[in-house]
PDB file of C-alpha atoms in Angstrom:
ATOM      1  CA  ASP I   1     -28.437   4.743  -0.890  1.00 63.00           C
ATOM      2  CA  ALA I   2     -28.311   7.908   1.125  1.00 74.00           C
ATOM      3  CA  GLY I   3     -25.750  10.123   1.574  1.00 91.00           C
ATOM      4  CA  VAL I   4     -25.014  13.157   4.491  1.00 94.00           C
ATOM      5  CA  THR I   5     -27.623  15.338   5.072  1.00 95.00           C
ATOM      6  CA  GLN I   6     -27.730  18.197   6.403  1.00 96.00           C
ATOM      7  CA  SER I   7     -30.403  20.963   7.115  1.00 96.00           C
ATOM      8  CA  PRO I   8     -30.504  23.903   6.722  1.00 96.00           C
ATOM      9  CA  THR I   9     -29.295  24.962   3.284  1.00 95.00           C
ATOM     10  CA  HIS I  10     -28.239  28.254   4.689  1.00 96.00           C
ATOM     11  CA  LEU I  11     -29.685  30.663   7.873  1.00 96.00           C
ATOM     12  CA  ILE I  12     -29.993  33.879   9.330  1.00 97.00           C
ATOM     13  CA  LYS I  13     -29.348  34.817  12.436  1.00 97.00           C
ATOM     14  CA  THR I  14     -28.784  37.316  14.835  1.00 97.00           C
ATOM     15  CA  ARG I  15     -26.030  38.337  17.226  1.00 97.00           C
ATOM     16  CA  GLY I  16     -26.121  36.769  20.136  1.00 97.00           C
ATOM     17  CA  GLN I  17     -29.010  33.964  18.831  1.00 98.00           C
ATOM     18  CA  GLN I  18     -28.584  30.674  19.472  1.00 98.00           C
ATOM     19  CA  VAL I  19     -28.424  28.122  16.431  1.00 98.00           C
ATOM     20  CA  THR I  20     -29.235  24.285  16.441  1.00 98.00           C
ATOM     21  CA  LEU I  21     -28.178  22.522  12.633  1.00 98.00           C
ATOM     22  CA  ARG I  22     -28.479  18.670  12.149  1.00 98.00           C
ATOM     23  CA  CYS I  23     -27.075  16.923   9.769  1.00 98.00           C
ATOM     24  CA  SER I  24     -28.010  12.492   9.288  1.00 97.00           C
ATOM     25  CA  PRO I  25     -24.801  10.645   8.764  1.00 97.00           C
ATOM     26  CA  LYS I  26     -24.374   7.895   5.411  1.00 94.00           C
ATOM     27  CA  SER I  27     -26.186   4.837   6.428  1.00 94.00           C
ATOM     28  CA  GLY I  28     -24.381   2.436   8.556  1.00 91.00           C
ATOM     29  CA  HIS I  29     -22.264   5.181   9.831  1.00 93.00           C
ATOM     30  CA  ASP I  30     -22.129   5.514  13.727  1.00 94.00           C
ATOM     31  CA  THR I  31     -19.731   8.904  13.617  1.00 94.00           C
ATOM     32  CA  VAL I  32     -19.906  12.304  13.130  1.00 96.00           C
ATOM     33  CA  SER I  33     -17.519  14.908  12.603  1.00 96.00           C
ATOM     34  CA  TRP I  34     -18.164  18.938  12.253  1.00 98.00           C
ATOM     35  CA  TYR I  35     -16.464  21.118  10.931  1.00 97.00           C
ATOM     36  CA  GLN I  36     -16.576  25.044  10.135  1.00 97.00           C
ATOM     37  CA  GLN I  37     -15.014  26.382   7.159  1.00 95.00           C
ATOM     38  CA  ALA I  38     -14.584  30.405   6.995  1.00 94.00           C
ATOM     39  CA  LEU I  39     -14.999  32.017   4.338  1.00 90.00           C
ATOM     40  CA  GLY I  40     -11.480  31.526   2.252  1.00 87.00           C
ATOM     41  CA  GLN I  41     -10.399  29.350   4.672  1.00 90.00           C
ATOM     42  CA  GLY I  42      -9.349  25.493   4.579  1.00 93.00           C
ATOM     43  CA  PRO I  43     -12.357  23.672   7.516  1.00 95.00           C
ATOM     44  CA  GLN I  44     -11.636  23.178  10.713  1.00 96.00           C
ATOM     45  CA  PHE I  45     -12.937  20.161  12.987  1.00 96.00           C
ATOM     46  CA  ILE I  46     -15.478  21.197  15.699  1.00 97.00           C
ATOM     47  CA  PHE I  47     -16.095  18.028  17.205  1.00 96.00           C
ATOM     48  CA  GLN I  48     -16.621  13.967  16.652  1.00 95.00           C
ATOM     49  CA  TYR I  49     -19.645  12.313  17.871  1.00 96.00           C
ATOM     50  CA  TYR I  50     -19.726   8.081  18.220  1.00 94.00           C
ATOM     51  CA  GLU I  51     -22.283   6.037  20.713  1.00 94.00           C
ATOM     52  CA  GLU I  52     -23.414   9.788  21.288  1.00 96.00           C
ATOM     53  CA  GLU I  53     -20.383  11.475  23.584  1.00 95.00           C
ATOM     54  CA  GLU I  54     -17.769  13.851  22.438  1.00 95.00           C
ATOM     55  CA  ARG I  55     -15.095  12.055  22.074  1.00 93.00           C
ATOM     56  CA  GLN I  56     -12.317  14.381  19.975  1.00 91.00           C
ATOM     57  CA  ARG I  57     -12.634  18.069  20.001  1.00 93.00           C
ATOM     58  CA  GLY I  58     -11.594  20.784  18.183  1.00 93.00           C
ATOM     59  CA  ASN I  59      -9.903  24.003  19.957  1.00 93.00           C
ATOM     60  CA  PHE I  60     -13.196  25.884  19.710  1.00 97.00           C
ATOM     61  CA  PRO I  61     -15.058  27.229  23.160  1.00 97.00           C
ATOM     62  CA  ASP I  62     -17.490  25.902  25.056  1.00 96.00           C
ATOM     63  CA  ARG I  63     -20.483  28.207  22.809  1.00 97.00           C
ATOM     64  CA  PHE I  64     -20.207  25.064  20.475  1.00 98.00           C
ATOM     65  CA  SER I  65     -21.953  21.684  22.098  1.00 97.00           C
ATOM     66  CA  GLY I  66     -23.347  19.182  19.638  1.00 97.00           C
ATOM     67  CA  HIS I  67     -24.701  16.132  20.449  1.00 97.00           C
ATOM     68  CA  GLN I  68     -25.829  12.430  18.940  1.00 98.00           C
ATOM     69  CA  PHE I  69     -28.915  10.567  18.832  1.00 97.00           C
ATOM     70  CA  PRO I  70     -29.570   6.876  19.081  1.00 97.00           C
ATOM     71  CA  ASN I  71     -30.567   5.926  15.083  1.00 96.00           C
ATOM     72  CA  TYR I  72     -26.950   8.177  15.028  1.00 97.00           C
ATOM     73  CA  SER I  73     -27.554  11.859  12.964  1.00 97.00           C
ATOM     74  CA  SER I  74     -26.071  14.984  15.458  1.00 98.00           C
ATOM     75  CA  GLU I  75     -26.787  18.648  15.891  1.00 98.00           C
ATOM     76  CA  LEU I  76     -24.573  20.970  16.519  1.00 98.00           C
ATOM     77  CA  ASN I  77     -25.592  24.387  18.826  1.00 98.00           C
ATOM     78  CA  VAL I  78     -24.096  27.663  18.938  1.00 98.00           C
ATOM     79  CA  ASN I  79     -24.791  29.839  21.702  1.00 97.00           C
ATOM     80  CA  ALA I  80     -24.336  33.633  22.089  1.00 97.00           C
ATOM     81  CA  LEU I  81     -23.445  34.350  18.010  1.00 98.00           C
ATOM     82  CA  LEU I  82     -20.652  36.187  16.798  1.00 97.00           C
ATOM     83  CA  LEU I  83     -20.374  37.842  14.104  1.00 97.00           C
ATOM     84  CA  GLY I  84     -16.680  35.959  13.737  1.00 96.00           C
ATOM     85  CA  ASP I  85     -19.005  32.046  13.067  1.00 98.00           C
ATOM     86  CA  SER I  86     -20.340  33.216  10.188  1.00 98.00           C
ATOM     87  CA  ALA I  87     -18.912  30.244   8.427  1.00 97.00           C
ATOM     88  CA  LEU I  88     -20.411  26.837   6.264  1.00 95.00           C
ATOM     89  CA  TYR I  89     -20.574  24.556   8.618  1.00 97.00           C
ATOM     90  CA  LEU I  90     -19.415  21.141   7.379  1.00 96.00           C
ATOM     91  CA  CYS I  91     -21.213  17.768   8.966  1.00 97.00           C
ATOM     92  CA  ALA I  92     -18.697  14.431   8.436  1.00 95.00           C
ATOM     93  CA  SER I  93     -19.707  10.921   9.436  1.00 94.00           C
ATOM     94  CA  SER I  94     -17.111   7.898   9.437  1.00 90.00           C
ATOM     95  CA  LEU I  95     -17.556   4.259  10.755  1.00 89.00           C
ATOM     96  CA  TRP I  96     -15.947   4.049  13.993  1.00 86.00           C
ATOM     97  CA  GLU I  97     -14.324   1.064  13.712  1.00 80.00           C
ATOM     98  CA  GLY I  98     -13.411   1.662  10.062  1.00 71.00           C
ATOM     99  CA  VAL I  99     -10.064   0.110   8.640  1.00 66.00           C
ATOM    100  CA  TYR I 100      -9.009   4.281   7.077  1.00 69.00           C
ATOM    101  CA  ASN I 101     -12.211   5.903   9.184  1.00 71.00           C
ATOM    102  CA  GLU I 102     -12.554   7.766   5.608  1.00 82.00           C
ATOM    103  CA  GLN I 103     -14.991  10.402   5.991  1.00 89.00           C
ATOM    104  CA  PHE I 104     -17.594  11.916   4.111  1.00 91.00           C
ATOM    105  CA  PHE I 105     -19.415  14.810   4.037  1.00 94.00           C
ATOM    106  CA  GLY I 106     -22.882  16.497   3.422  1.00 94.00           C
ATOM    107  CA  PRO I 107     -22.889  19.854   1.640  1.00 93.00           C
ATOM    108  CA  GLY I 108     -23.296  21.374   4.673  1.00 95.00           C
ATOM    109  CA  THR I 109     -25.324  24.680   6.316  1.00 96.00           C
ATOM    110  CA  ARG I 110     -24.355  28.168   5.420  1.00 96.00           C
ATOM    111  CA  LEU I 111     -24.774  30.424   8.894  1.00 97.00           C
ATOM    112  CA  THR I 112     -24.908  33.839   8.244  1.00 97.00           C
ATOM    113  CA  VAL I 113     -25.122  36.422  11.986  1.00 97.00           C
ATOM    114  CA  LEU I 114     -25.459  39.898  11.611  1.00 96.00           C
TER     115      LEU I 114
ATOM    116  CA  ALA S   1       2.368  20.652  15.539  1.00 82.00           C
ATOM    117  CA  GLN S   2       1.555  18.056  13.198  1.00 89.00           C
ATOM    118  CA  SER S   3       0.061  20.230   9.495  1.00 93.00           C
ATOM    119  CA  VAL S   4      -0.730  20.436   6.355  1.00 96.00           C
ATOM    120  CA  THR S   5       0.848  22.971   4.287  1.00 96.00           C
ATOM    121  CA  GLN S   6      -0.604  24.080   0.684  1.00 96.00           C
ATOM    122  CA  LEU S   7       1.355  26.821  -0.496  1.00 88.00           C
ATOM    123  CA  GLY S   8      -0.086  29.842  -2.872  1.00 86.00           C
ATOM    124  CA  SER S   9      -3.778  30.786  -2.730  1.00 91.00           C
ATOM    125  CA  HIS S  10      -4.743  30.138  -6.966  1.00 95.00           C
ATOM    126  CA  VAL S  11      -3.365  28.152  -9.278  1.00 96.00           C
ATOM    127  CA  SER S  12      -4.603  28.947 -12.872  1.00 97.00           C
ATOM    128  CA  VAL S  13      -3.389  26.948 -15.865  1.00 97.00           C
ATOM    129  CA  SER S  14      -4.765  26.621 -19.653  1.00 97.00           C
ATOM    130  CA  GLU S  15      -7.260  24.113 -20.814  1.00 97.00           C
ATOM    131  CA  GLY S  16      -5.326  20.819 -21.806  1.00 97.00           C
ATOM    132  CA  ALA S  17      -2.359  21.957 -19.395  1.00 98.00           C
ATOM    133  CA  LEU S  18      -0.573  19.921 -16.473  1.00 97.00           C
ATOM    134  CA  VAL S  19      -1.991  20.763 -13.776  1.00 97.00           C
ATOM    135  CA  LEU S  20       0.124  20.810 -10.320  1.00 97.00           C
ATOM    136  CA  LEU S  21      -1.701  21.627  -6.829  1.00 97.00           C
ATOM    137  CA  ARG S  22       0.816  21.363  -3.676  1.00 97.00           C
ATOM    138  CA  CYS S  23       0.428  20.024  -0.172  1.00 97.00           C
ATOM    139  CA  ASN S  24       3.128  18.663   2.858  1.00 97.00           C
ATOM    140  CA  TYR S  25       2.960  17.818   6.084  1.00 96.00           C
ATOM    141  CA  SER S  26       4.685  18.168   9.076  1.00 94.00           C
ATOM    142  CA  SER S  27       4.626  15.361  11.158  1.00 90.00           C
ATOM    143  CA  SER S  28       7.406  12.316  12.967  1.00 87.00           C
ATOM    144  CA  VAL S  29       4.749   9.631  11.513  1.00 87.00           C
ATOM    145  CA  PRO S  30       3.224  10.201   8.115  1.00 87.00           C
ATOM    146  CA  PRO S  31      -0.491  10.559   8.270  1.00 90.00           C
ATOM    147  CA  TYR S  32      -3.185   8.825   5.959  1.00 92.00           C
ATOM    148  CA  LEU S  33      -3.671  11.912   3.377  1.00 94.00           C
ATOM    149  CA  PHE S  34      -6.428  13.354   1.574  1.00 95.00           C
ATOM    150  CA  TRP S  35      -7.141  15.882  -1.688  1.00 97.00           C
ATOM    151  CA  TYR S  36     -11.304  17.105  -1.888  1.00 96.00           C
ATOM    152  CA  VAL S  37     -13.332  18.746  -4.246  1.00 96.00           C
ATOM    153  CA  GLN S  38     -14.956  21.271  -3.886  1.00 93.00           C
ATOM    154  CA  TYR S  39     -17.114  23.470  -6.058  1.00 91.00           C
ATOM    155  CA  PRO S  40     -19.348  26.396  -5.529  1.00 86.00           C
ATOM    156  CA  ASN S  41     -21.611  26.324  -2.812  1.00 79.00           C
ATOM    157  CA  GLN S  42     -20.699  22.404  -2.690  1.00 83.00           C
ATOM    158  CA  GLY S  43     -19.391  20.083   0.389  1.00 86.00           C
ATOM    159  CA  LEU S  44     -15.942  18.471  -0.251  1.00 92.00           C
ATOM    160  CA  GLN S  45     -16.728  15.438  -2.868  1.00 93.00           C
ATOM    161  CA  LEU S  46     -13.087  13.161  -2.209  1.00 93.00           C
ATOM    162  CA  LEU S  47     -10.340  12.845  -4.759  1.00 95.00           C
ATOM    163  CA  LEU S  48      -7.896  10.372  -3.955  1.00 94.00           C
ATOM    164  CA  LYS S  49      -6.135   9.366  -0.720  1.00 93.00           C
ATOM    165  CA  TYR S  50      -2.957   7.065   0.596  1.00 93.00           C
ATOM    166  CA  THR S  51      -3.141   5.252   3.616  1.00 88.00           C
ATOM    167  CA  THR S  52      -0.163   2.982   3.182  1.00 83.00           C
ATOM    168  CA  GLY S  53       1.268   0.794   0.125  1.00 83.00           C
ATOM    169  CA  ALA S  54       1.774   2.090  -3.287  1.00 86.00           C
ATOM    170  CA  THR S  55       2.261   5.579  -3.118  1.00 89.00           C
ATOM    171  CA  LEU S  56       1.329   7.185  -6.357  1.00 95.00           C
ATOM    172  CA  VAL S  57      -2.455   7.019  -5.209  1.00 95.00           C
ATOM    173  CA  LYS S  58      -5.040   7.236  -8.788  1.00 95.00           C
ATOM    174  CA  GLY S  59      -8.322   9.344  -8.151  1.00 94.00           C
ATOM    175  CA  ILE S  60     -11.462   9.694 -10.356  1.00 94.00           C
ATOM    176  CA  ASN S  61     -11.755  12.197 -12.729  1.00 93.00           C
ATOM    177  CA  GLY S  62      -7.584  11.870 -13.968  1.00 96.00           C
ATOM    178  CA  PHE S  63      -5.948  12.718 -11.443  1.00 97.00           C
ATOM    179  CA  GLU S  64      -3.761  11.381  -8.934  1.00 97.00           C
ATOM    180  CA  ALA S  65      -0.866  11.992  -6.547  1.00 97.00           C
ATOM    181  CA  GLU S  66       3.049  10.749  -5.524  1.00 95.00           C
ATOM    182  CA  PHE S  67       3.458  10.349  -1.532  1.00 95.00           C
ATOM    183  CA  LYS S  68       6.926  11.850  -1.730  1.00 95.00           C
ATOM    184  CA  LYS S  69       8.535  11.169   2.606  1.00 93.00           C
ATOM    185  CA  SER S  70      11.406  12.262   1.885  1.00 93.00           C
ATOM    186  CA  GLU S  71       9.947  15.435   1.432  1.00 94.00           C
ATOM    187  CA  THR S  72       6.757  14.891   3.482  1.00 95.00           C
ATOM    188  CA  SER S  73       4.639  15.899   0.050  1.00 96.00           C
ATOM    189  CA  PHE S  74       1.443  15.068  -1.362  1.00 97.00           C
ATOM    190  CA  HIS S  75       1.438  17.132  -4.556  1.00 97.00           C
ATOM    191  CA  LEU S  76      -1.662  16.467  -6.865  1.00 97.00           C
ATOM    192  CA  THR S  77      -1.137  16.339 -10.420  1.00 97.00           C
ATOM    193  CA  LYS S  78      -3.417  15.926 -13.828  1.00 98.00           C
ATOM    194  CA  PRO S  79      -2.033  15.756 -17.088  1.00 97.00           C
ATOM    195  CA  SER S  80      -4.152  18.312 -18.807  1.00 97.00           C
ATOM    196  CA  ALA S  81      -6.866  20.273 -16.967  1.00 97.00           C
ATOM    197  CA  HIS S  82     -10.648  20.399 -17.958  1.00 96.00           C
ATOM    198  CA  MET S  83     -12.535  23.634 -17.877  1.00 96.00           C
ATOM    199  CA  SER S  84     -15.056  21.318 -15.324  1.00 95.00           C
ATOM    200  CA  ASP S  85     -11.796  20.835 -12.983  1.00 96.00           C
ATOM    201  CA  ALA S  86     -12.174  24.773 -11.853  1.00 96.00           C
ATOM    202  CA  ALA S  87     -12.710  24.580  -8.208  1.00 96.00           C
ATOM    203  CA  GLU S  88     -11.176  24.379  -4.982  1.00 96.00           C
ATOM    204  CA  TYR S  89      -8.551  21.896  -4.077  1.00 97.00           C
ATOM    205  CA  PHE S  90      -7.972  20.910   0.068  1.00 97.00           C
ATOM    206  CA  CYS S  91      -5.655  18.439   0.866  1.00 97.00           C
ATOM    207  CA  ALA S  92      -6.195  16.802   4.144  1.00 96.00           C
ATOM    208  CA  GLY S  93      -4.579  14.209   6.841  1.00 94.00           C
ATOM    209  CA  ARG S  94      -5.764  12.116   9.549  1.00 91.00           C
ATOM    210  CA  PHE S  95      -2.358  12.452  12.151  1.00 89.00           C
ATOM    211  CA  THR S  96      -1.902   8.966  14.388  1.00 79.00           C
ATOM    212  CA  GLY S  97      -3.702   9.360  18.089  1.00 73.00           C
ATOM    213  CA  ALA S  98      -6.521  11.187  15.972  1.00 65.00           C
ATOM    214  CA  ASN S  99      -9.051   8.791  14.998  1.00 69.00           C
ATOM    215  CA  SER S 100     -10.876  10.272  12.452  1.00 71.00           C
ATOM    216  CA  LYS S 101      -9.739  13.639  12.793  1.00 86.00           C
ATOM    217  CA  LEU S 102      -8.961  15.967   9.852  1.00 92.00           C
ATOM    218  CA  THR S 103      -6.678  18.068   9.436  1.00 94.00           C
ATOM    219  CA  PHE S 104      -7.308  20.479   6.513  1.00 96.00           C
ATOM    220  CA  GLY S 105      -4.968  22.844   4.641  1.00 96.00           C
ATOM    221  CA  LYS S 106      -6.146  26.572   3.390  1.00 95.00           C
ATOM    222  CA  GLY S 107      -7.138  24.882  -0.167  1.00 96.00           C
ATOM    223  CA  ILE S 108      -5.904  26.484  -3.358  1.00 97.00           C
ATOM    224  CA  THR S 109      -8.255  27.846  -6.048  1.00 96.00           C
ATOM    225  CA  LEU S 110      -7.919  25.940  -9.575  1.00 97.00           C
ATOM    226  CA  SER S 111      -8.909  28.595 -12.629  1.00 97.00           C
ATOM    227  CA  VAL S 112      -8.589  27.027 -15.889  1.00 97.00           C
ATOM    228  CA  ARG S 113      -9.095  29.720 -18.717  1.00 96.00           C
ATOM    229  CA  PRO S 114      -9.681  28.783 -22.153  1.00 94.00           C
TER     230      PRO S 114
END
């Protein structure tokens, strides 16, 4: 049973560029959440997708957008990159109707903005 | 505001000593509570969770945590530290109305001395 997978593992971009990160949820899961983990900090919730719609959003600017596909996989897009966007981006999957909605995390994508 | 607090950023113990990592939450309604571990350059792995029922929760790798509503706490303990326990530990809460969104503390780095 494959867990949550993310690609790429690492990414280096320059300020002003755009980036797309990808996530495939754990088999059987239908909900994907994205988190940003800055160095030395706990993960911060960006947004959550279910049935191809954004269901919840954290305190992140509109430069951060996402998409969920019919197969439940998801993308996180960040436009006009800033130095402060450098972080580990974590994807987590869960069941929308799950009793405790337990989230399973992927290994993350390390984004470096120069 | 609903929040999770982990006081201190670093705990150092000797191998074989007791591990105690503290976590407190702020909310009028107790959230579901989770402890995650993160090894270097990896994603988050669930150690244990408290949802309802028994307040003493046992997890993987010999860790356990006790939910105390009167103290709004969910401290993580392990009777005897092992070198392999050295990692970053995060406490997280899923608050009422948040669906599966998790709110994380800032994390605590555990070092284990030989």
